Short mmCIF file of N, CA and C in Angstrom, two decimals:
data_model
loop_
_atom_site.label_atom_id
_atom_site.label_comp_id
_atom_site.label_asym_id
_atom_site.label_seq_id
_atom_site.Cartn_x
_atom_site.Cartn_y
_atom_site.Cartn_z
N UNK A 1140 -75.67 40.45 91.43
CA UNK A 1140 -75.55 39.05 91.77
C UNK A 1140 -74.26 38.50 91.17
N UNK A 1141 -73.90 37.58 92.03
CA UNK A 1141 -72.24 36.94 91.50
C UNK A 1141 -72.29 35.79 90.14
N UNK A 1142 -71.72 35.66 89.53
CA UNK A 1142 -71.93 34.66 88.84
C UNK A 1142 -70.44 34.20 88.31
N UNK A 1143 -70.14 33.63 87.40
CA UNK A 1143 -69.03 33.01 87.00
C UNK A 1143 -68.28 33.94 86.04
N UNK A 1144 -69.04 34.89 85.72
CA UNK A 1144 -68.98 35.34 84.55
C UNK A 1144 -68.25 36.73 84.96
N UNK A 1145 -68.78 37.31 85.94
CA UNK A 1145 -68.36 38.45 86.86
C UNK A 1145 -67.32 38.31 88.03
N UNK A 1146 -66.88 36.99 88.29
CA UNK A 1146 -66.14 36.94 89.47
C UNK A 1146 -65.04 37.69 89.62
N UNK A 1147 -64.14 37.69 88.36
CA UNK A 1147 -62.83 38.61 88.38
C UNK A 1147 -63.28 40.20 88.56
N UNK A 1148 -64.11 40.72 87.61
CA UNK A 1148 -64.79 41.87 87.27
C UNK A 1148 -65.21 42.78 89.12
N UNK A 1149 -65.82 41.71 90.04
CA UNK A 1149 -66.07 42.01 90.99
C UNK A 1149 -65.28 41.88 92.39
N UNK A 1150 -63.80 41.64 91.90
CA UNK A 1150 -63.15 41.59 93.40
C UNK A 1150 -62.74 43.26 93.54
N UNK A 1151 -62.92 43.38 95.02
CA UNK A 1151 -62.64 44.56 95.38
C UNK A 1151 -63.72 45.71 95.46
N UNK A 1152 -65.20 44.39 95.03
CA UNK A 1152 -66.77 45.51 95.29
C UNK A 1152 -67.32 45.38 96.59
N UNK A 1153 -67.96 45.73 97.25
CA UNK A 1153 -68.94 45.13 98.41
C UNK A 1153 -70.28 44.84 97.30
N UNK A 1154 -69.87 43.60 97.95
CA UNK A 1154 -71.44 42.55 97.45
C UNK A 1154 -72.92 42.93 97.98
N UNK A 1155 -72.64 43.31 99.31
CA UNK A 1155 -73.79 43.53 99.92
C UNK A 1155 -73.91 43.32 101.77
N UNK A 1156 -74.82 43.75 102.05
CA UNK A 1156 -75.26 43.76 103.69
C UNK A 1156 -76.16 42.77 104.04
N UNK A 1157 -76.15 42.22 105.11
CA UNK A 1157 -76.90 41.48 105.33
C UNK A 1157 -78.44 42.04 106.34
N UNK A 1158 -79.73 41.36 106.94
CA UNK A 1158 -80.08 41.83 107.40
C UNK A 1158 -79.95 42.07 109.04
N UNK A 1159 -80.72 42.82 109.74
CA UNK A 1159 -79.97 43.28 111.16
C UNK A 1159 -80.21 41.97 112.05
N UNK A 1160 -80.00 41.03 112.85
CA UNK A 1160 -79.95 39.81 113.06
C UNK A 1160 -79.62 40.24 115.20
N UNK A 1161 -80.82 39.72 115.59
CA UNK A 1161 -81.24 40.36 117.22
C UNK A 1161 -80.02 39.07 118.00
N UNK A 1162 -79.44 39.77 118.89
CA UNK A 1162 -78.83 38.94 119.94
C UNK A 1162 -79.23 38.98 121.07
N UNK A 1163 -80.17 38.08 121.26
CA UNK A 1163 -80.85 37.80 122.41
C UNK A 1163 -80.20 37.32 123.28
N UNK A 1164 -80.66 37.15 124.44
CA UNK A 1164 -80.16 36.82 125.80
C UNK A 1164 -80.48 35.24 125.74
N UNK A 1165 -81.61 34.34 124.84
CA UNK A 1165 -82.40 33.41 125.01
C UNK A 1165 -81.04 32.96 124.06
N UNK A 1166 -80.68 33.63 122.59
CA UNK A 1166 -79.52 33.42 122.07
C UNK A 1166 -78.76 32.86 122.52
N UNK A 1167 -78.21 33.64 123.83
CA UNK A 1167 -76.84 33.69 123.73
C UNK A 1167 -76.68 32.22 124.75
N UNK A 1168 -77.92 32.40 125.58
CA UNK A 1168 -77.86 31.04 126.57
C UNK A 1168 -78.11 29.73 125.79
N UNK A 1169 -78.44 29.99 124.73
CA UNK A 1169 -79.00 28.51 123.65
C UNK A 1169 -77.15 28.42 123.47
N UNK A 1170 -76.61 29.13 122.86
CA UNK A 1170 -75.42 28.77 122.08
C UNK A 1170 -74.18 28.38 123.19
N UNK A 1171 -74.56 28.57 124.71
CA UNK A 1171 -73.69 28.54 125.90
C UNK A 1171 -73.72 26.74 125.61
N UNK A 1172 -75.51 26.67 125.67
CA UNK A 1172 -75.89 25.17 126.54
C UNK A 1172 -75.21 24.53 125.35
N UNK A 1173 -75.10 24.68 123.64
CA UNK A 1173 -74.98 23.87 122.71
C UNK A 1173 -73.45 24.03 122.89
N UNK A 1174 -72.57 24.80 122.78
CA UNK A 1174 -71.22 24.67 123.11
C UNK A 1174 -70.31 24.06 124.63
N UNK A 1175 -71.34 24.23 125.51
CA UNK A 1175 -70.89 24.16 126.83
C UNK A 1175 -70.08 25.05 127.64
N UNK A 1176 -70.22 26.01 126.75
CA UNK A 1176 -69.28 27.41 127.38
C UNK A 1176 -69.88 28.35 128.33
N UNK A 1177 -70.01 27.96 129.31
CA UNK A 1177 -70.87 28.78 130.19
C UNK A 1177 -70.45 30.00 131.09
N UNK A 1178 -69.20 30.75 130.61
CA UNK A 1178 -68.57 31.53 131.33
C UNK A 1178 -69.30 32.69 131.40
N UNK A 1179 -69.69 33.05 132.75
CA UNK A 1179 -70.20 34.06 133.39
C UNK A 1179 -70.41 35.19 132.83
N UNK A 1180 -69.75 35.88 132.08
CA UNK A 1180 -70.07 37.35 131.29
C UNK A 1180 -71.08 37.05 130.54
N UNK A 1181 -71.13 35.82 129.72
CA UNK A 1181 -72.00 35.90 129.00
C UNK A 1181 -73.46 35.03 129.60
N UNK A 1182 -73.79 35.08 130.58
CA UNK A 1182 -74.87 34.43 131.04
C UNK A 1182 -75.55 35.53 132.30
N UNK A 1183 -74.80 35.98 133.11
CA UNK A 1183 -74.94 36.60 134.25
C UNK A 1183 -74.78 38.11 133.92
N UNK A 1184 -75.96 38.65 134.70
CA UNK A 1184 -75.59 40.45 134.09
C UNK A 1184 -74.36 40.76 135.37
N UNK A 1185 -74.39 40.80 136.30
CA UNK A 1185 -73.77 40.92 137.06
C UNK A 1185 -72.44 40.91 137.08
N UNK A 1186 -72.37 39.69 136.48
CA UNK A 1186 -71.03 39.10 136.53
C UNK A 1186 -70.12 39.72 135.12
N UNK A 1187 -70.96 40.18 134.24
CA UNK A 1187 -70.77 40.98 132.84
C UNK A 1187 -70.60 42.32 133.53
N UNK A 1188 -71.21 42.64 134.08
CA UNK A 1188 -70.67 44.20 135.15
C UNK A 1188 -69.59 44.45 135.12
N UNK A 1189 -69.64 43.42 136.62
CA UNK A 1189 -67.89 43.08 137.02
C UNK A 1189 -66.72 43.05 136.04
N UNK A 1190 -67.18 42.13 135.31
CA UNK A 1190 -65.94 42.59 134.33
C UNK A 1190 -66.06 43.68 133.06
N UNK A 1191 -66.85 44.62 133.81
CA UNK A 1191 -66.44 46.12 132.80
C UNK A 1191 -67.45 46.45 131.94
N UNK A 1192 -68.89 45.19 131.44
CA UNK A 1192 -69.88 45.52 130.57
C UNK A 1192 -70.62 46.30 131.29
N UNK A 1193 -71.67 46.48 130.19
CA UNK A 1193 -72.61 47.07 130.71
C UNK A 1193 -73.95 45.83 131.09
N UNK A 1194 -73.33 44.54 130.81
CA UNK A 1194 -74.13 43.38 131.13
C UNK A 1194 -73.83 41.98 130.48
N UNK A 1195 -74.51 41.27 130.35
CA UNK A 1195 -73.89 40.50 129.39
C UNK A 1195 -73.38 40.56 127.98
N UNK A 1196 -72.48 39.65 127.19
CA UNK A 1196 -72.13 39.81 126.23
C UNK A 1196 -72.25 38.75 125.61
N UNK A 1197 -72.37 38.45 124.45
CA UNK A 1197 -72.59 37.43 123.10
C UNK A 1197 -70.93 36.69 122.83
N UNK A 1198 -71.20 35.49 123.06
CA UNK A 1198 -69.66 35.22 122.70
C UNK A 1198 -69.14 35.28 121.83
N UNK A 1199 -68.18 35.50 121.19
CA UNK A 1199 -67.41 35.83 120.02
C UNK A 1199 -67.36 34.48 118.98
N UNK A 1200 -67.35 33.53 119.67
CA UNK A 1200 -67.52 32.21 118.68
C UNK A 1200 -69.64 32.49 117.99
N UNK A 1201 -69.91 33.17 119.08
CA UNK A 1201 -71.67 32.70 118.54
C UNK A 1201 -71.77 33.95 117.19
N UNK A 1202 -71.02 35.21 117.29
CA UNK A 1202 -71.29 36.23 116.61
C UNK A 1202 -70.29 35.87 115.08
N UNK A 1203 -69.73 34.99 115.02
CA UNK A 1203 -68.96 34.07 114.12
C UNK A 1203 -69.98 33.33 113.32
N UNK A 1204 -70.45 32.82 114.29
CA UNK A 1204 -71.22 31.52 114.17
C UNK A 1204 -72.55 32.28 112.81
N UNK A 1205 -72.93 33.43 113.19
CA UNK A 1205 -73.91 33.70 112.51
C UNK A 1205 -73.91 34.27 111.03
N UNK A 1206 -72.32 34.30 110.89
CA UNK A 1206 -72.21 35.12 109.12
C UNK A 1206 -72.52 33.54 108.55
N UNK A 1207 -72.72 32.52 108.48
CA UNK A 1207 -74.08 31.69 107.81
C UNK A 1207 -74.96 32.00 107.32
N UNK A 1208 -75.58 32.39 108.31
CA UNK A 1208 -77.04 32.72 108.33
C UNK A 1208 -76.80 34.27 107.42
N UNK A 1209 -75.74 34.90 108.06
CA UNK A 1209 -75.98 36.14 107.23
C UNK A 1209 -75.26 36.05 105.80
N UNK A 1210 -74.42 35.39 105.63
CA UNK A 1210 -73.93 34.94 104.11
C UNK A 1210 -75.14 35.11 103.28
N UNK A 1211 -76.35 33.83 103.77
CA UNK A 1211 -77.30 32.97 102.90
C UNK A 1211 -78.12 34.42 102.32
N UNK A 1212 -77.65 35.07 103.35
CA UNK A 1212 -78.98 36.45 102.24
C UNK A 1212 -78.28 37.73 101.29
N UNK A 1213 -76.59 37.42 101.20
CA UNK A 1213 -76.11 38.47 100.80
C UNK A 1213 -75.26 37.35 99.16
N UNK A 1214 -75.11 36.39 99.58
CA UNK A 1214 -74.46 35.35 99.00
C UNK A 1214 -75.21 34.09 98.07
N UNK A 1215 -76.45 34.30 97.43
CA UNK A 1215 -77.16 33.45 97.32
C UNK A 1215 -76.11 32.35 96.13
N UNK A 1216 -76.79 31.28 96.07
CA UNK A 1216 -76.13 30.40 95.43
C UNK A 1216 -75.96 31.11 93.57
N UNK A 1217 -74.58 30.86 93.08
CA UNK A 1217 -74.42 31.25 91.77
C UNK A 1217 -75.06 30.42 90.70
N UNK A 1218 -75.48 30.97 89.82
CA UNK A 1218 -75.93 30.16 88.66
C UNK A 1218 -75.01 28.95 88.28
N UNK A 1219 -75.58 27.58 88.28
CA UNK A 1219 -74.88 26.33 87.95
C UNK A 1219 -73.85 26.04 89.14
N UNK A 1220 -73.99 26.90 90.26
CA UNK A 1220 -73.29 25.97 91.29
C UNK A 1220 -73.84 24.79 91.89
N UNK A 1221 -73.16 23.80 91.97
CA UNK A 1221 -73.59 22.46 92.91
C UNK A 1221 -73.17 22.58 94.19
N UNK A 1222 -72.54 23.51 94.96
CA UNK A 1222 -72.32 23.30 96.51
C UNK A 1222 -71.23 24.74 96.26
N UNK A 1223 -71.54 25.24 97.79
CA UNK A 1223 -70.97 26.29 98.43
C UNK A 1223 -70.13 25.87 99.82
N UNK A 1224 -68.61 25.64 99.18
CA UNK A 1224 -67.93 25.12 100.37
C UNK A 1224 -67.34 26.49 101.76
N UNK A 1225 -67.27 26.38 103.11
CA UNK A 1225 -67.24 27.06 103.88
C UNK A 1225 -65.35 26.37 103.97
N UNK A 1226 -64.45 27.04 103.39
CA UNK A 1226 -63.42 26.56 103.19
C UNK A 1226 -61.76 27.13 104.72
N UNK A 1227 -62.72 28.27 105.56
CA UNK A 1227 -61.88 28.59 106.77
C UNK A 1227 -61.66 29.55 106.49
N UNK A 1228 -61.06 29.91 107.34
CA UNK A 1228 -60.43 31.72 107.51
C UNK A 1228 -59.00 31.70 107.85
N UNK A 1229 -58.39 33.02 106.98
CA UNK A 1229 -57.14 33.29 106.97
C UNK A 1229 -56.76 34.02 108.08
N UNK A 1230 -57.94 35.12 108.87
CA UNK A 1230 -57.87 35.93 109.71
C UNK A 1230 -59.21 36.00 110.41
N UNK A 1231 -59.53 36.44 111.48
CA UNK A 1231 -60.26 36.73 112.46
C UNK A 1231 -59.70 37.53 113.77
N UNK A 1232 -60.92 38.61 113.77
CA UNK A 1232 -60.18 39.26 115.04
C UNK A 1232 -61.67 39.91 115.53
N UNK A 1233 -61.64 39.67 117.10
CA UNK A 1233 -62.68 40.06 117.73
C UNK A 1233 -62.63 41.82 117.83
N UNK A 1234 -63.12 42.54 117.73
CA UNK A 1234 -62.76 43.83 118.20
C UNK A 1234 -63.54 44.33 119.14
N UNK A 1235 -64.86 44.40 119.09
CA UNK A 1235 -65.74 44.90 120.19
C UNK A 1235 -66.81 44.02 120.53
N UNK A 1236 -66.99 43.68 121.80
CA UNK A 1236 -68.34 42.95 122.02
C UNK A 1236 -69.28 42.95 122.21
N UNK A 1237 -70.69 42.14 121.85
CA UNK A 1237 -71.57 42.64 121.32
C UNK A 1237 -72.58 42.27 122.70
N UNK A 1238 -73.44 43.00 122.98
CA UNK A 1238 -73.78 43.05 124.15
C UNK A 1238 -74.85 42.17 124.42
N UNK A 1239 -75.54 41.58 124.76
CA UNK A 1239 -76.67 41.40 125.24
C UNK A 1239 -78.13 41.72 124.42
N UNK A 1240 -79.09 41.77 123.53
CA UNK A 1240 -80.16 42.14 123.15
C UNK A 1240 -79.43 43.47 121.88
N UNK A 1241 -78.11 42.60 121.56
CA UNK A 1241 -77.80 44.20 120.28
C UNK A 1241 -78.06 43.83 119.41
N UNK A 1242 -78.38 44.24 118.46
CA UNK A 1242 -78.30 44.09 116.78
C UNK A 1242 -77.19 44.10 115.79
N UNK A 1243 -77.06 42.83 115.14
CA UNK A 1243 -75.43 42.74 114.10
C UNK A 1243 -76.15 42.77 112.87
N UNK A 1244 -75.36 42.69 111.96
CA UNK A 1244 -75.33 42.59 110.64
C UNK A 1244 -73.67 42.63 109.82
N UNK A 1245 -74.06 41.97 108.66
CA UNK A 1245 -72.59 41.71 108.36
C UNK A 1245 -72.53 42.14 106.87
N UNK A 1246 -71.33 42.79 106.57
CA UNK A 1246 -71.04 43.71 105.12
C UNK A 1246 -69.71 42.56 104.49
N UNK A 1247 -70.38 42.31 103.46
CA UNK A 1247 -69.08 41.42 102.88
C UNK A 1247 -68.66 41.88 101.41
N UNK A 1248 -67.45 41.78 101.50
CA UNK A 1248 -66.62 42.41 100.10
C UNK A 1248 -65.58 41.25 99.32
N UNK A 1249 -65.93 41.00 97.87
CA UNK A 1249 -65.46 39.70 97.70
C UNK A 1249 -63.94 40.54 97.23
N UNK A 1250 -62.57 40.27 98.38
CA UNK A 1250 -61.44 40.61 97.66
C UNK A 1250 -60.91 39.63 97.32
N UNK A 1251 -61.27 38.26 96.49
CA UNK A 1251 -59.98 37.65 95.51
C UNK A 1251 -60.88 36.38 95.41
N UNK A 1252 -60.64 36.07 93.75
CA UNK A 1252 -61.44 35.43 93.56
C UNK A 1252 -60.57 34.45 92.61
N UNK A 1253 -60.36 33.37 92.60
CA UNK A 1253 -59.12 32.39 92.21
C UNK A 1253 -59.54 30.94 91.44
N UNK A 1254 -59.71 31.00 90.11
CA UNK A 1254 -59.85 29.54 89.61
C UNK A 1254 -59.57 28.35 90.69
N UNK A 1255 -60.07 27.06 90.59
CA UNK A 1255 -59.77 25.98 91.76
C UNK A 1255 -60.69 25.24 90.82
N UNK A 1256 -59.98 24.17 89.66
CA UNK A 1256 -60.56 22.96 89.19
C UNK A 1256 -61.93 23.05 88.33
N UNK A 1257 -62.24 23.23 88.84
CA UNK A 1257 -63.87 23.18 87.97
C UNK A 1257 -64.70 23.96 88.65
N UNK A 1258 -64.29 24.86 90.36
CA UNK A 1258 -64.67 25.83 90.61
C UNK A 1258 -64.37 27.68 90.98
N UNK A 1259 -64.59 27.66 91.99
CA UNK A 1259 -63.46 29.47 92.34
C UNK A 1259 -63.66 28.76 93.88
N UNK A 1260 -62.17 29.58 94.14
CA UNK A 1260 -61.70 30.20 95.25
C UNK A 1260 -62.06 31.39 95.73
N UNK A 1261 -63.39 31.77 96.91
CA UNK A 1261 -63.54 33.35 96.95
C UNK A 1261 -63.38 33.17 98.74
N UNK A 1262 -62.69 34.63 98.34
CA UNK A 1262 -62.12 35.33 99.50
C UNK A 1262 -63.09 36.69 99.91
N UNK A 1263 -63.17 36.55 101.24
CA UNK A 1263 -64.19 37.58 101.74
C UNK A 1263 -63.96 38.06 102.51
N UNK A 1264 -64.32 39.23 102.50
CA UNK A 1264 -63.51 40.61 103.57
C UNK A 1264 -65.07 40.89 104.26
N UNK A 1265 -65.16 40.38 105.14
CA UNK A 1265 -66.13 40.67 106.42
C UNK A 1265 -66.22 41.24 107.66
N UNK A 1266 -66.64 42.00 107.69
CA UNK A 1266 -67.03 42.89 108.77
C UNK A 1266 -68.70 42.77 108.65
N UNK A 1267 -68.79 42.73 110.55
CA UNK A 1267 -69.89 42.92 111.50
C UNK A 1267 -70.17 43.86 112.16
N UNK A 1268 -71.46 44.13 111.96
CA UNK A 1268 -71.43 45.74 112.29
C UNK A 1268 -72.53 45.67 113.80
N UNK A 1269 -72.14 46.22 114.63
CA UNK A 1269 -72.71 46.21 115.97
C UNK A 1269 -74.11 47.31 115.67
N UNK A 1270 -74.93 47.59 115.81
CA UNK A 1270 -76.07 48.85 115.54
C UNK A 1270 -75.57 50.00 116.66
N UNK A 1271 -75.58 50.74 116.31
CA UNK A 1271 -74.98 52.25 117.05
C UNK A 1271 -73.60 52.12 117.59
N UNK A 1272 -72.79 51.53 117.07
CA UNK A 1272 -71.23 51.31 117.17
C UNK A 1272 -70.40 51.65 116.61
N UNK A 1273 -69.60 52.14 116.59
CA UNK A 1273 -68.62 52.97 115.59
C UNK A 1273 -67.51 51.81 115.47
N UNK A 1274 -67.06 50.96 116.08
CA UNK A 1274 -66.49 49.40 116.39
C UNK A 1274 -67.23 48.59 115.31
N UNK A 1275 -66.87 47.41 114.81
CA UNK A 1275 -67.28 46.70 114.55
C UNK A 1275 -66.81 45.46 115.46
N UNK A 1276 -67.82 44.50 115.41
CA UNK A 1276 -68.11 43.25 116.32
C UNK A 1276 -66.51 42.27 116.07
N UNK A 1277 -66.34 42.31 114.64
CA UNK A 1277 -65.43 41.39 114.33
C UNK A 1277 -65.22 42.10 112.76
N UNK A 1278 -63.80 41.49 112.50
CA UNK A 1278 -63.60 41.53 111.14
C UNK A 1278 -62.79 39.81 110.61
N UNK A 1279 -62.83 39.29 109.41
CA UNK A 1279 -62.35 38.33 109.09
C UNK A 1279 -62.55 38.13 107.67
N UNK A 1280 -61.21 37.48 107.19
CA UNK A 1280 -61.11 37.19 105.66
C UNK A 1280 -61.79 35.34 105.75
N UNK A 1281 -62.75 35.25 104.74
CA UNK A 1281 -63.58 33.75 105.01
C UNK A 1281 -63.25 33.41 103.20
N UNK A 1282 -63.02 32.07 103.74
CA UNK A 1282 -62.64 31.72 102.29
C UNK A 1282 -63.82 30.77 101.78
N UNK A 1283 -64.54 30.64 100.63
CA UNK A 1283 -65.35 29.84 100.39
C UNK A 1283 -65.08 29.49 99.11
N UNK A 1284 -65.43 28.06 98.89
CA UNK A 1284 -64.87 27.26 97.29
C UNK A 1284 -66.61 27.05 97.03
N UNK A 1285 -67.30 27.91 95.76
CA UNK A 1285 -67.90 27.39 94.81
C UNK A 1285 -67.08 26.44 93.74
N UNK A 1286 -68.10 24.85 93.85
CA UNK A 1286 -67.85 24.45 93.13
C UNK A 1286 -69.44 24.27 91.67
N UNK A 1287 -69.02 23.77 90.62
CA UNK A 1287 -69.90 24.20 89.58
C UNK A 1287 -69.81 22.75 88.89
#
């Protein structure tokens, strides 16, 4: 577990995995209707064909969207923190897409961890792991400010 005490001690470990997290089809159409992005690959199998899947695909903003959810179980809050800021990303890059009914999960490695006032600066090396993929879904450095 991270704490204040270990932050320097631990850049450059993997923290941990998250659990395997289902991409449903009911998913992917919830996150279309809430964004308004309704482009065809990812709604229509057909039309996910056509352009080269094997059916539909999960949009790359929704498979983003979920290292939240997968943070909260690899990342729990540090001893004496008052808030866990989601501070942006330095990098992001889609690499493979995630299909229709696949399974992700996300491996995060804290590389750099930086005094900031009365809290840290942590930097996170994330990768998403597709289930039977030798690809990963995405990779991205996410910056988050515990403050204390």
């Amino acid at each position: 577990m991270l704490n204040r005490e270990n932050l320097l001690h631990s850049v450059g470990q993997a923290i941990g995995s998250s659990d395997w997290f289902d991409v449903t089809q009911a998913r992917i159409d919830a996150f279309a209707d809430v964004t308004e992005d309704w482009q065809p690959i990812h709604l229509d199998l057909d039309a996910g064909r056509e352009a080269g899947f094997d059916g539909t695909v999960a949009h790359g903003f929704l498979t983003l969207s979920m290292l939240s959810a997968m943070s909260y179980q690899v990342l729990p809050p540090m001893p004496g923190e008052t808030a866990s800021l989601n501070y942006g990303f330095d990098r992001i890059r889609f690499i493979s897409p995630v299909a229709g009914g696949a399974r992700i999960r996300a491996h995060f490695t804290l590389s750099e961890a930086t005094p900031r006032g009365t809290g840290w600066m942590l930097r996170f090396a994330v990768s998403v792991e597709i289930e039977g993929s030798a690809k990963p879904a995405l990779t991205a450095d996410w910056l988050c400010l515990s403050l204390f």
